[in-house]
CSV table of C-alpha atoms and ligand atoms in Angstrom, one decimal:
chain,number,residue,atom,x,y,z
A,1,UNK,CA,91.6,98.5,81.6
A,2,UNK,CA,95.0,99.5,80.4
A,3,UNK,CA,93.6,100.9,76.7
A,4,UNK,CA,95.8,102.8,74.8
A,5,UNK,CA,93.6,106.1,75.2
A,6,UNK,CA,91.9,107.1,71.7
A,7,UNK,CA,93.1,110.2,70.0
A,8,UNK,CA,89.5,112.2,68.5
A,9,UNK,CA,90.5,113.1,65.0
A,10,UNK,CA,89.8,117.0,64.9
A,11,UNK,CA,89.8,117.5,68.5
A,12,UNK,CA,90.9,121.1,68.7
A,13,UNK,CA,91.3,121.6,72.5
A,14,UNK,CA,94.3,120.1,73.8
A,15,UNK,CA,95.6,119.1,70.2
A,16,UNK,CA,99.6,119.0,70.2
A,17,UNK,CA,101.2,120.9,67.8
A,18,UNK,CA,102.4,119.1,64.1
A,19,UNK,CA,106.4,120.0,63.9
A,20,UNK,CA,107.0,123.1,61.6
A,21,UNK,CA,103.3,123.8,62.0
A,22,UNK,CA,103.2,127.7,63.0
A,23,UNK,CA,101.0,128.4,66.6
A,24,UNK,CA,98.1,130.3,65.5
A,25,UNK,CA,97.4,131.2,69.0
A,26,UNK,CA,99.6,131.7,72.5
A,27,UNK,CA,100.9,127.9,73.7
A,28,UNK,CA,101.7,126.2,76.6
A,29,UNK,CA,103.8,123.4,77.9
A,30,UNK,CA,101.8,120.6,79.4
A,31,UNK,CA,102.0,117.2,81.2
A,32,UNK,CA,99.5,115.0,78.8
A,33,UNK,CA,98.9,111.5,79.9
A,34,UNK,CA,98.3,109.2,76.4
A,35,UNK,CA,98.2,106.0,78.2
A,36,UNK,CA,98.9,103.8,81.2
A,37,UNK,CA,102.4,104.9,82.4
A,38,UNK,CA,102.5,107.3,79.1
A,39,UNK,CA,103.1,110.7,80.1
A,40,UNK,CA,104.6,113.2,77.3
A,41,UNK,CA,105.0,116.8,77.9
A,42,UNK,CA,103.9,118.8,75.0
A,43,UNK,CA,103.3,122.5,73.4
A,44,UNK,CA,99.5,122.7,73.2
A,45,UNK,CA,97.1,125.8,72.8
A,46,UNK,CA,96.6,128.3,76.2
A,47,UNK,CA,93.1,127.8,77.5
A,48,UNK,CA,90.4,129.9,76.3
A,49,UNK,CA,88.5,131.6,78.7
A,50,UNK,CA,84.9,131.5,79.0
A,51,UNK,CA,82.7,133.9,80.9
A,52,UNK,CA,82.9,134.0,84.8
A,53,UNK,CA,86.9,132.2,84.0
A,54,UNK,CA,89.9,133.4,85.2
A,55,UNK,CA,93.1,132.1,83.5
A,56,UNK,CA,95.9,130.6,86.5
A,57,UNK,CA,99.4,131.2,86.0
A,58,UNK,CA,99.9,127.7,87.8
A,59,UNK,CA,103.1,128.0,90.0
A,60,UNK,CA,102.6,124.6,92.2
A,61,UNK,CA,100.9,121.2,91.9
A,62,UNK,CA,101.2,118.7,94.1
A,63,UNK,CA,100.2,115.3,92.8
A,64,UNK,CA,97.5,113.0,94.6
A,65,UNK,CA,97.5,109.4,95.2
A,66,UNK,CA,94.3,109.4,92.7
A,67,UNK,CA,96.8,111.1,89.6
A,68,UNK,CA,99.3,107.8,90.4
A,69,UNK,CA,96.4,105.5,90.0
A,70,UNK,CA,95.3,107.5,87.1
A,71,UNK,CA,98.8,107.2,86.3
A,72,UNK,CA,99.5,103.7,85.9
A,73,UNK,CA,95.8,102.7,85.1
A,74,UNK,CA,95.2,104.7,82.6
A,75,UNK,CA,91.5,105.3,83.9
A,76,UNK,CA,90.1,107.4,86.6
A,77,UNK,CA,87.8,104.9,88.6
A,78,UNK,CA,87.0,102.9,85.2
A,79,UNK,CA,86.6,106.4,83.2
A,80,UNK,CA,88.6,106.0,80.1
A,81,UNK,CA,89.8,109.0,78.5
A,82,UNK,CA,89.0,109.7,74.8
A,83,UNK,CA,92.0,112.0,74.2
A,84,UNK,CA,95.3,112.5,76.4
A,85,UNK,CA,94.7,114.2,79.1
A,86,UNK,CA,96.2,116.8,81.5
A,87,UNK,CA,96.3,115.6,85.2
A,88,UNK,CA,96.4,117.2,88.2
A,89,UNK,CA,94.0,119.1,91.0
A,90,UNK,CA,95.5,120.0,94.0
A,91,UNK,CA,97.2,123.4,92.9
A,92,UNK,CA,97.7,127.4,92.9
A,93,UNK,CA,99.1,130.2,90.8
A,94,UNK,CA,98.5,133.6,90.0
A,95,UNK,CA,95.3,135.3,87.9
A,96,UNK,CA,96.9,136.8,84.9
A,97,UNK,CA,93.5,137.4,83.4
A,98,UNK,CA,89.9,137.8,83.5
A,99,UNK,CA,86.9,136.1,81.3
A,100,UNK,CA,83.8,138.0,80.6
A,101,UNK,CA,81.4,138.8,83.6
A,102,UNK,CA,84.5,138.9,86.2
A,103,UNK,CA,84.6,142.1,87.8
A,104,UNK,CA,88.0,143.1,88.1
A,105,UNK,CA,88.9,145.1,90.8
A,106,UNK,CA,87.2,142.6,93.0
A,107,UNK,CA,88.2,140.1,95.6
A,108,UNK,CA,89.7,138.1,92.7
A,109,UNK,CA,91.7,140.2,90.3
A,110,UNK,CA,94.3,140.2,87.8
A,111,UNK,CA,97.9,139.7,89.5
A,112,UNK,CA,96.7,138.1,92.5
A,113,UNK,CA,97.4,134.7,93.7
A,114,UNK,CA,95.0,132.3,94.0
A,115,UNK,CA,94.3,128.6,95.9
A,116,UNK,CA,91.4,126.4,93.5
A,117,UNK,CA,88.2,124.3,94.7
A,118,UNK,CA,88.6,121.9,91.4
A,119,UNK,CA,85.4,120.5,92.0
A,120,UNK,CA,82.9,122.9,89.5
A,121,UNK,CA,79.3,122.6,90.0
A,122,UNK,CA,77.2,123.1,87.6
A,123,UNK,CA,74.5,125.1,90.2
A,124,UNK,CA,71.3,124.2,88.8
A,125,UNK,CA,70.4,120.5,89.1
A,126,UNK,CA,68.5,119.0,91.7
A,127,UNK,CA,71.8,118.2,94.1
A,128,UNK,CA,73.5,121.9,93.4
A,129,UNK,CA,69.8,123.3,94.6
A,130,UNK,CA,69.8,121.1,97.6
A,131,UNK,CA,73.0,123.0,98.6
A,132,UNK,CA,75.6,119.7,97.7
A,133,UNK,CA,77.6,121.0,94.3
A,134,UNK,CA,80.3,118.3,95.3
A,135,UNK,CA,78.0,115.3,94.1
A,136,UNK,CA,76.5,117.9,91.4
A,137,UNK,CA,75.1,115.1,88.8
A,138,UNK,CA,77.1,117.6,86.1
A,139,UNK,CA,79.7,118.7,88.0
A,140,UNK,CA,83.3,119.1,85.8
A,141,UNK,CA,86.5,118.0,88.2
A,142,UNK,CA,89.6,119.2,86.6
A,143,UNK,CA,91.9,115.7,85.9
A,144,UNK,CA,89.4,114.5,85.7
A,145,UNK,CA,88.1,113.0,82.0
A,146,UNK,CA,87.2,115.1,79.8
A,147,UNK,CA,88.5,117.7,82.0
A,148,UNK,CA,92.0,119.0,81.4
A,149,UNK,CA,93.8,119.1,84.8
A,150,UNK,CA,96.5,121.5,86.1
A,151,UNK,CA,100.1,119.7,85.1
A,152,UNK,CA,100.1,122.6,82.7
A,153,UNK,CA,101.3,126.5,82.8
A,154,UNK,CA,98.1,127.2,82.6
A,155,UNK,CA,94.6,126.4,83.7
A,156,UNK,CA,91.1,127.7,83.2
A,157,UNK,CA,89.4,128.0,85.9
A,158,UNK,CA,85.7,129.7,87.0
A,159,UNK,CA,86.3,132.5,89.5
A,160,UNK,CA,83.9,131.4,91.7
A,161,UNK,CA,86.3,128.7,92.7
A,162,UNK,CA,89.2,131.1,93.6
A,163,UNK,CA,90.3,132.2,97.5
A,164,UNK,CA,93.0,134.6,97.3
A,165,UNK,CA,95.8,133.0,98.6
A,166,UNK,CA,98.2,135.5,100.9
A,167,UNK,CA,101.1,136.4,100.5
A,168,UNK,CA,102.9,134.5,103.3
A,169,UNK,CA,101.6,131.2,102.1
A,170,UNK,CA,103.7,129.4,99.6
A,171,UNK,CA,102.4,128.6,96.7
A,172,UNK,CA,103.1,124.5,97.3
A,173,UNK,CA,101.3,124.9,100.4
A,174,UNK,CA,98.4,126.7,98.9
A,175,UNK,CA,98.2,123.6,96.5
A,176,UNK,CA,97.6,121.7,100.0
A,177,UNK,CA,93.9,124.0,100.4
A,178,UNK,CA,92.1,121.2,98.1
A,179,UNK,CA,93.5,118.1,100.1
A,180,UNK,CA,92.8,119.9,103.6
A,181,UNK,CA,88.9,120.7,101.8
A,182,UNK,CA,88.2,116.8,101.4
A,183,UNK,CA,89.4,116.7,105.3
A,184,UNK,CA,87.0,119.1,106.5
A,185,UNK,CA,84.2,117.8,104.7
A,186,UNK,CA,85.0,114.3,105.9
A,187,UNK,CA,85.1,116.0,109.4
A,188,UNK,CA,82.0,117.5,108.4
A,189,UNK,CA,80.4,114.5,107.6
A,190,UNK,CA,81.8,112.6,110.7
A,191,UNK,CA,80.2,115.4,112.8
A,192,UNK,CA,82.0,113.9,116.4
A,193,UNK,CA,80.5,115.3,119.6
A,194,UNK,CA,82.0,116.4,121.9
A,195,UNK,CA,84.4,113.8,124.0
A,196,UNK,CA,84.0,111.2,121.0
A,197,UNK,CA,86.9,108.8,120.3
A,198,UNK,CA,88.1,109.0,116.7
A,199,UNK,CA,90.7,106.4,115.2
A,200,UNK,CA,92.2,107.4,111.9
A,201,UNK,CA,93.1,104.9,109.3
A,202,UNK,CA,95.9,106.2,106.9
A,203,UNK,CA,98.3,109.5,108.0
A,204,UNK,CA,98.5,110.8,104.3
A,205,UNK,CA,98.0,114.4,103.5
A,206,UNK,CA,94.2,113.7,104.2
A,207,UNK,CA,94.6,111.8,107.4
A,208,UNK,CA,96.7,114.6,108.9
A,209,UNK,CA,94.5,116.9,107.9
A,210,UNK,CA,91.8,115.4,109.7
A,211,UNK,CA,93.4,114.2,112.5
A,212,UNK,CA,94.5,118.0,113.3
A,213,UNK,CA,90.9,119.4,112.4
A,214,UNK,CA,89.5,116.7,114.8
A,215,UNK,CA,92.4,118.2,117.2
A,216,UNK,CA,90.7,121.5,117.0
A,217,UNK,CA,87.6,120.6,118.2
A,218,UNK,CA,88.0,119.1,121.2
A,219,UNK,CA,87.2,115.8,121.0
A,220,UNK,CA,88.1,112.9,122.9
A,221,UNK,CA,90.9,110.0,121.9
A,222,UNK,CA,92.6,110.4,118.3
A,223,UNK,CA,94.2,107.0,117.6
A,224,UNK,CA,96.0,107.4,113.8
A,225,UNK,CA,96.6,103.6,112.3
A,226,UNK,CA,99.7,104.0,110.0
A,227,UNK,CA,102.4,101.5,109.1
A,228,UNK,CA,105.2,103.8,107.8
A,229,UNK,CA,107.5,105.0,110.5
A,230,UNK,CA,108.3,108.3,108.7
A,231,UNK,CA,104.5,109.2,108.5
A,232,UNK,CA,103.8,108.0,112.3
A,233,UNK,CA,106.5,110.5,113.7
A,234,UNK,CA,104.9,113.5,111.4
A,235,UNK,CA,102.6,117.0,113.9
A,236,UNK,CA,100.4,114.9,116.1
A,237,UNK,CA,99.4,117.6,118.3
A,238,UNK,CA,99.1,116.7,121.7
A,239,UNK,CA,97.1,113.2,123.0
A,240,UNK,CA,97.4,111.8,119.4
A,241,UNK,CA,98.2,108.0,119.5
A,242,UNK,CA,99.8,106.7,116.8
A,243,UNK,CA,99.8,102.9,116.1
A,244,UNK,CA,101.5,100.8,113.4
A,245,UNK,CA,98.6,98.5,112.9
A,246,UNK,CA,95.1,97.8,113.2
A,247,UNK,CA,95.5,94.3,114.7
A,248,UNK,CA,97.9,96.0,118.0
A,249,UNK,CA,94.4,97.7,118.4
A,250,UNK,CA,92.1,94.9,117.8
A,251,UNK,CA,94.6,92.8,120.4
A,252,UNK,CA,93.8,95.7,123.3
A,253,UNK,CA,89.9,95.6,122.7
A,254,UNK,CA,90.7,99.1,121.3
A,255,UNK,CA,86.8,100.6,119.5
A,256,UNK,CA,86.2,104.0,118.6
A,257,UNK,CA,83.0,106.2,118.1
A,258,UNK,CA,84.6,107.4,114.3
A,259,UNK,CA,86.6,105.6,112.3
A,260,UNK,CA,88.2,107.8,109.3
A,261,UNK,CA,89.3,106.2,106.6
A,262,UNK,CA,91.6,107.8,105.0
A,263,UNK,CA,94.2,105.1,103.7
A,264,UNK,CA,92.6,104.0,100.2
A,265,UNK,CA,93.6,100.5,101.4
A,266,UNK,CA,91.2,97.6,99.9
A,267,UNK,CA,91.1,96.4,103.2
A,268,UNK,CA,90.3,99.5,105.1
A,269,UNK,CA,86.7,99.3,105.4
A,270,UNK,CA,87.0,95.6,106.9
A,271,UNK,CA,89.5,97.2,109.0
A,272,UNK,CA,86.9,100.1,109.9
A,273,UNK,CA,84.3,97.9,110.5
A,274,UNK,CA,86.2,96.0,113.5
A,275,UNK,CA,87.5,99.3,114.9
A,276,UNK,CA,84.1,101.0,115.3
A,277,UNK,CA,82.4,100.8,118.3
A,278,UNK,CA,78.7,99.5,118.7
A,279,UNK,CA,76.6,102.3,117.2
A,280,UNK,CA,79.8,104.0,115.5
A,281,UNK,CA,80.2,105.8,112.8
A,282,UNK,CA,82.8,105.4,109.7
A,283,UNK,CA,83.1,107.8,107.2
A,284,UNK,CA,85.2,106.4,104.0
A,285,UNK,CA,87.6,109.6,102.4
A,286,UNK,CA,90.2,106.8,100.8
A,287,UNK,CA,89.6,105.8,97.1
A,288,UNK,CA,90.8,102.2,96.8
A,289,UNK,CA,91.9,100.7,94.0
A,290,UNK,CA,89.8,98.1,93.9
A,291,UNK,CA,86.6,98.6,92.1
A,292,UNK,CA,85.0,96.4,94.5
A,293,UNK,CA,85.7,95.6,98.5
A,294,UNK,CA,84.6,93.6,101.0
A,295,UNK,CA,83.8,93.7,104.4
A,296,UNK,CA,82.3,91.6,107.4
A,297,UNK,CA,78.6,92.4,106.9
A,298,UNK,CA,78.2,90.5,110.2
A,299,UNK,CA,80.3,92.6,112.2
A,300,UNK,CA,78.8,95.9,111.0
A,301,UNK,CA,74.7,94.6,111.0
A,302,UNK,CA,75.3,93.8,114.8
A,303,UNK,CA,76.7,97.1,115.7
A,304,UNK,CA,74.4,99.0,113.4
A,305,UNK,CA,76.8,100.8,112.3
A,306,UNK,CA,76.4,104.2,109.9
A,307,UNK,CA,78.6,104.0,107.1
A,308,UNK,CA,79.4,107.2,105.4
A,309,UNK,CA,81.4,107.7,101.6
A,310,UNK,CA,82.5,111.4,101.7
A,311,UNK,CA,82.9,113.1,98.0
A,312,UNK,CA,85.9,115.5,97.3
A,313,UNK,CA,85.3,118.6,99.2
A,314,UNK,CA,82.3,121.3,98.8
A,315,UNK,CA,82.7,125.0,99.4
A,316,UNK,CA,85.5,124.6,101.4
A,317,UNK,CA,88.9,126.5,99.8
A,318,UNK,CA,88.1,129.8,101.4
A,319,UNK,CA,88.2,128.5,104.7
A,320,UNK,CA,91.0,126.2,103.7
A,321,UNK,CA,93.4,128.8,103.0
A,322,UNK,CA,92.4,131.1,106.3
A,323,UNK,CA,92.8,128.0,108.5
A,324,UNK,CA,96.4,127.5,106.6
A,325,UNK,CA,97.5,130.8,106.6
A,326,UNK,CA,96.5,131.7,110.8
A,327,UNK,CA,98.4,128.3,111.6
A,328,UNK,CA,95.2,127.1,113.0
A,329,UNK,CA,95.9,123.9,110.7
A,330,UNK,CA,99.7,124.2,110.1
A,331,UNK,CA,100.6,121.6,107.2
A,332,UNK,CA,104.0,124.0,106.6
A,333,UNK,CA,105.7,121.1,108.0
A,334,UNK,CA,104.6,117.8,105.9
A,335,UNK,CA,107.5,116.7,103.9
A,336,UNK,CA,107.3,117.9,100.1
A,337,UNK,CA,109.3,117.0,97.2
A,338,UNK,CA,109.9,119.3,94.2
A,339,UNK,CA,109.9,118.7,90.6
A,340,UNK,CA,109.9,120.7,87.5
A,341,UNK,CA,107.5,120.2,84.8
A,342,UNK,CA,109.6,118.1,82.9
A,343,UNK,CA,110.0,115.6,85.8
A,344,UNK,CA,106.4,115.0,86.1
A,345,UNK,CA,106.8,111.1,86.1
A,346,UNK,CA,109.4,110.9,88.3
A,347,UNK,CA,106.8,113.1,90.8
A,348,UNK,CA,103.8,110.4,89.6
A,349,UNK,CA,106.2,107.7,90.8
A,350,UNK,CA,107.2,108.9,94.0
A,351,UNK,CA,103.6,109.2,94.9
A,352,UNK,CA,103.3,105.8,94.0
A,353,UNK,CA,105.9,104.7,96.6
A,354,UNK,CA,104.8,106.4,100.1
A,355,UNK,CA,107.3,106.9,102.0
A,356,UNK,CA,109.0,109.7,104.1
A,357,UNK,CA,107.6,112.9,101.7
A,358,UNK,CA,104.1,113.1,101.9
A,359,UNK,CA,103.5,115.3,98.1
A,360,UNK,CA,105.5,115.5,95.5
A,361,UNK,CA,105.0,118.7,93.6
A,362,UNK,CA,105.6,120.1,90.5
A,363,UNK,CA,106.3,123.3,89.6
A,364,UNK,CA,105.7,124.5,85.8
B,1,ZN,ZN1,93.5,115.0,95.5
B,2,ZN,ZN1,74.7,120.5,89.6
């Protein structure tokens, strides 16, 4: 799948600049990804707003595991994209203007700054009206193609996917609202009762997450699976088990009511399967990168187990950034590592390599 991505003759949005060639309107420096491994940074045209957009000053990115596979695949999920494309999701900035229709004045305004849902429903088809926007059959996910994504200065972004992000919240850590939204709709979605044992497959940026939203509701047991040291040492909050492997488990007749899986390992849902107790319940956050997986059909039939695949997150950033900014989910301590603009490769490539920092970030 590594294509050499196809350059639309005429395409006017994103289109790099010819040398000499004078800007007819405001530019921007960008992070465009041509091809596998291919990432150029370029002057290219300012977003133009449409109605019910604000435009983001983007001061913070932090990259995702799913940009690196983008990264060095050249496809999102087997999506090829038709022109180079700007990556990145998980970010914040400031509002520096307002599209038509956006009441200014109101909660979101020019000059304030701003944590983003990226997932954009389109509200009218038959899975927005049943109140689920994140699997919206039209729903535009910036990164994502033919989206433009936020390794940019700029961004466009509707307001209706904007939480004001205070002041005391950096703006790396307000780039961490989108990562702890897909843990709190997995947590959603796992729905434990109270007293249930949870085991965690993968402490990540969205295995923490969970594992400390989990921690918050009182449940029973949290066991986190996670073979690098660095990661296993990271907030645990109090009665969190951390092991280095799902076979030490396995070897203690360890089984848990919810498995989380939240690794992206191919092998995680085999793992998940063993793990869950008769009954149990696995929910599946982790993208592998693997188009297809296998698992022991046995083993889950006999338990009857309910598998669950959880979709980004869905109407979640507001809540995201006032769980963040109380401490009532305190990420301020993950390891981050900081890159300018320029250095947006070198930040793809440490998230390729997981290891003590959990996000690189890039600030434009
Ligand atoms: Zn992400
Ligand atoms: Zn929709």
């Amino acid at each position: 799948m590594n294509r050499p991505i196809a350059i639309h003759d005429g395409a006017r949005e994103g289109e790099a600049l010819r040398e000499g060639e004078a800007p007819a309107e405001p530019t921007m420096k960008a992070a465009r990804l041509y091809a596998a491994r291919d990432v150029r940074i370029e002057d290219i045209p300012r977003p133009r707003l449409g109605p019910g957009e604000a435009l983001i000053r983007v001061r913070a990115i932090s990259i995702c595991p799913s940009d690196w596979r983008m990264y060095v695949d050249g496809h999102a999920g087997g999506v090829v994209p038709e022109r180079p494309i700007v990556q990145g999701h998980e970010f914040a900035g400031d509002v520096v203007e307002l599209g038509a229709g956006c009441p200014d004045g109101g909660p979101i305004a020019t000059g304030i700054r701003v944590a983003v849902e990226p997932s954009w429903p389109c509200g009218h088809c038959d899975m927005c009206v049943a109140g689920r926007g994140n699997i919206c059959r039209h729903v535009r996910f910036p990164s994502f193609p033919p989206v433009d994504g936020a390794l940019a200065e700029y961004i466009a972004c509707p307001i209706s996917a904007l939480a004001a992000l205070p002041d005391h919240v950096p703006y790396e850590r307000g780039a961490l609202a989108e990562p702890l939204g897909v843990s709190m709709h997995a947590v959603r979605l796992a729905d434990p009762t109270p007293g249930a044992s949870v085991c965690i497959l993968g402490a990540g940026v969205i295995g923490i997450g969970c594992m400390l939203l989990i921690g918050r509701r009182g449940c029973g047991a949290i066991t986190v699976v996670e073979p690098i040291e660095d990661r296993r040492s990271l907030p645990a909050g109090a009665g969190v088990r951390s092991v280095p492997s799902m076979e030490q488990l396995l070897s203690e007749g360890f089984e848990a009511d919810i498995v989380l899986e939240c690794s992206g390992d191919s092998r995680a849902l085999d793992q998940a399967v063993r793990l869950a107790k008769p009954g149990g319940r696995i929910v599946v956050v982790g993208i592998p990168r693997d188009e297809r997986i296998t698992f022991d059909m046995s083993v889950a039939r006999r338990r009857e187990l309910t598998v669950i695949f959880s979709r980004r997150s869905h109407e979640t950033i507001v809540e995201a950034v006032r769980l963040m900014a109380t401490g009532e989910v305190d990420l301020s301590a993950l390891p981050m590592a900081m890159y300018p603009l320029e250095e947006t490769e070198a930040a793809l490539c440490l998230t390729g390599a997981p290891g003590r920092f959990l996000r690189a970030v890039v600030t434009p």
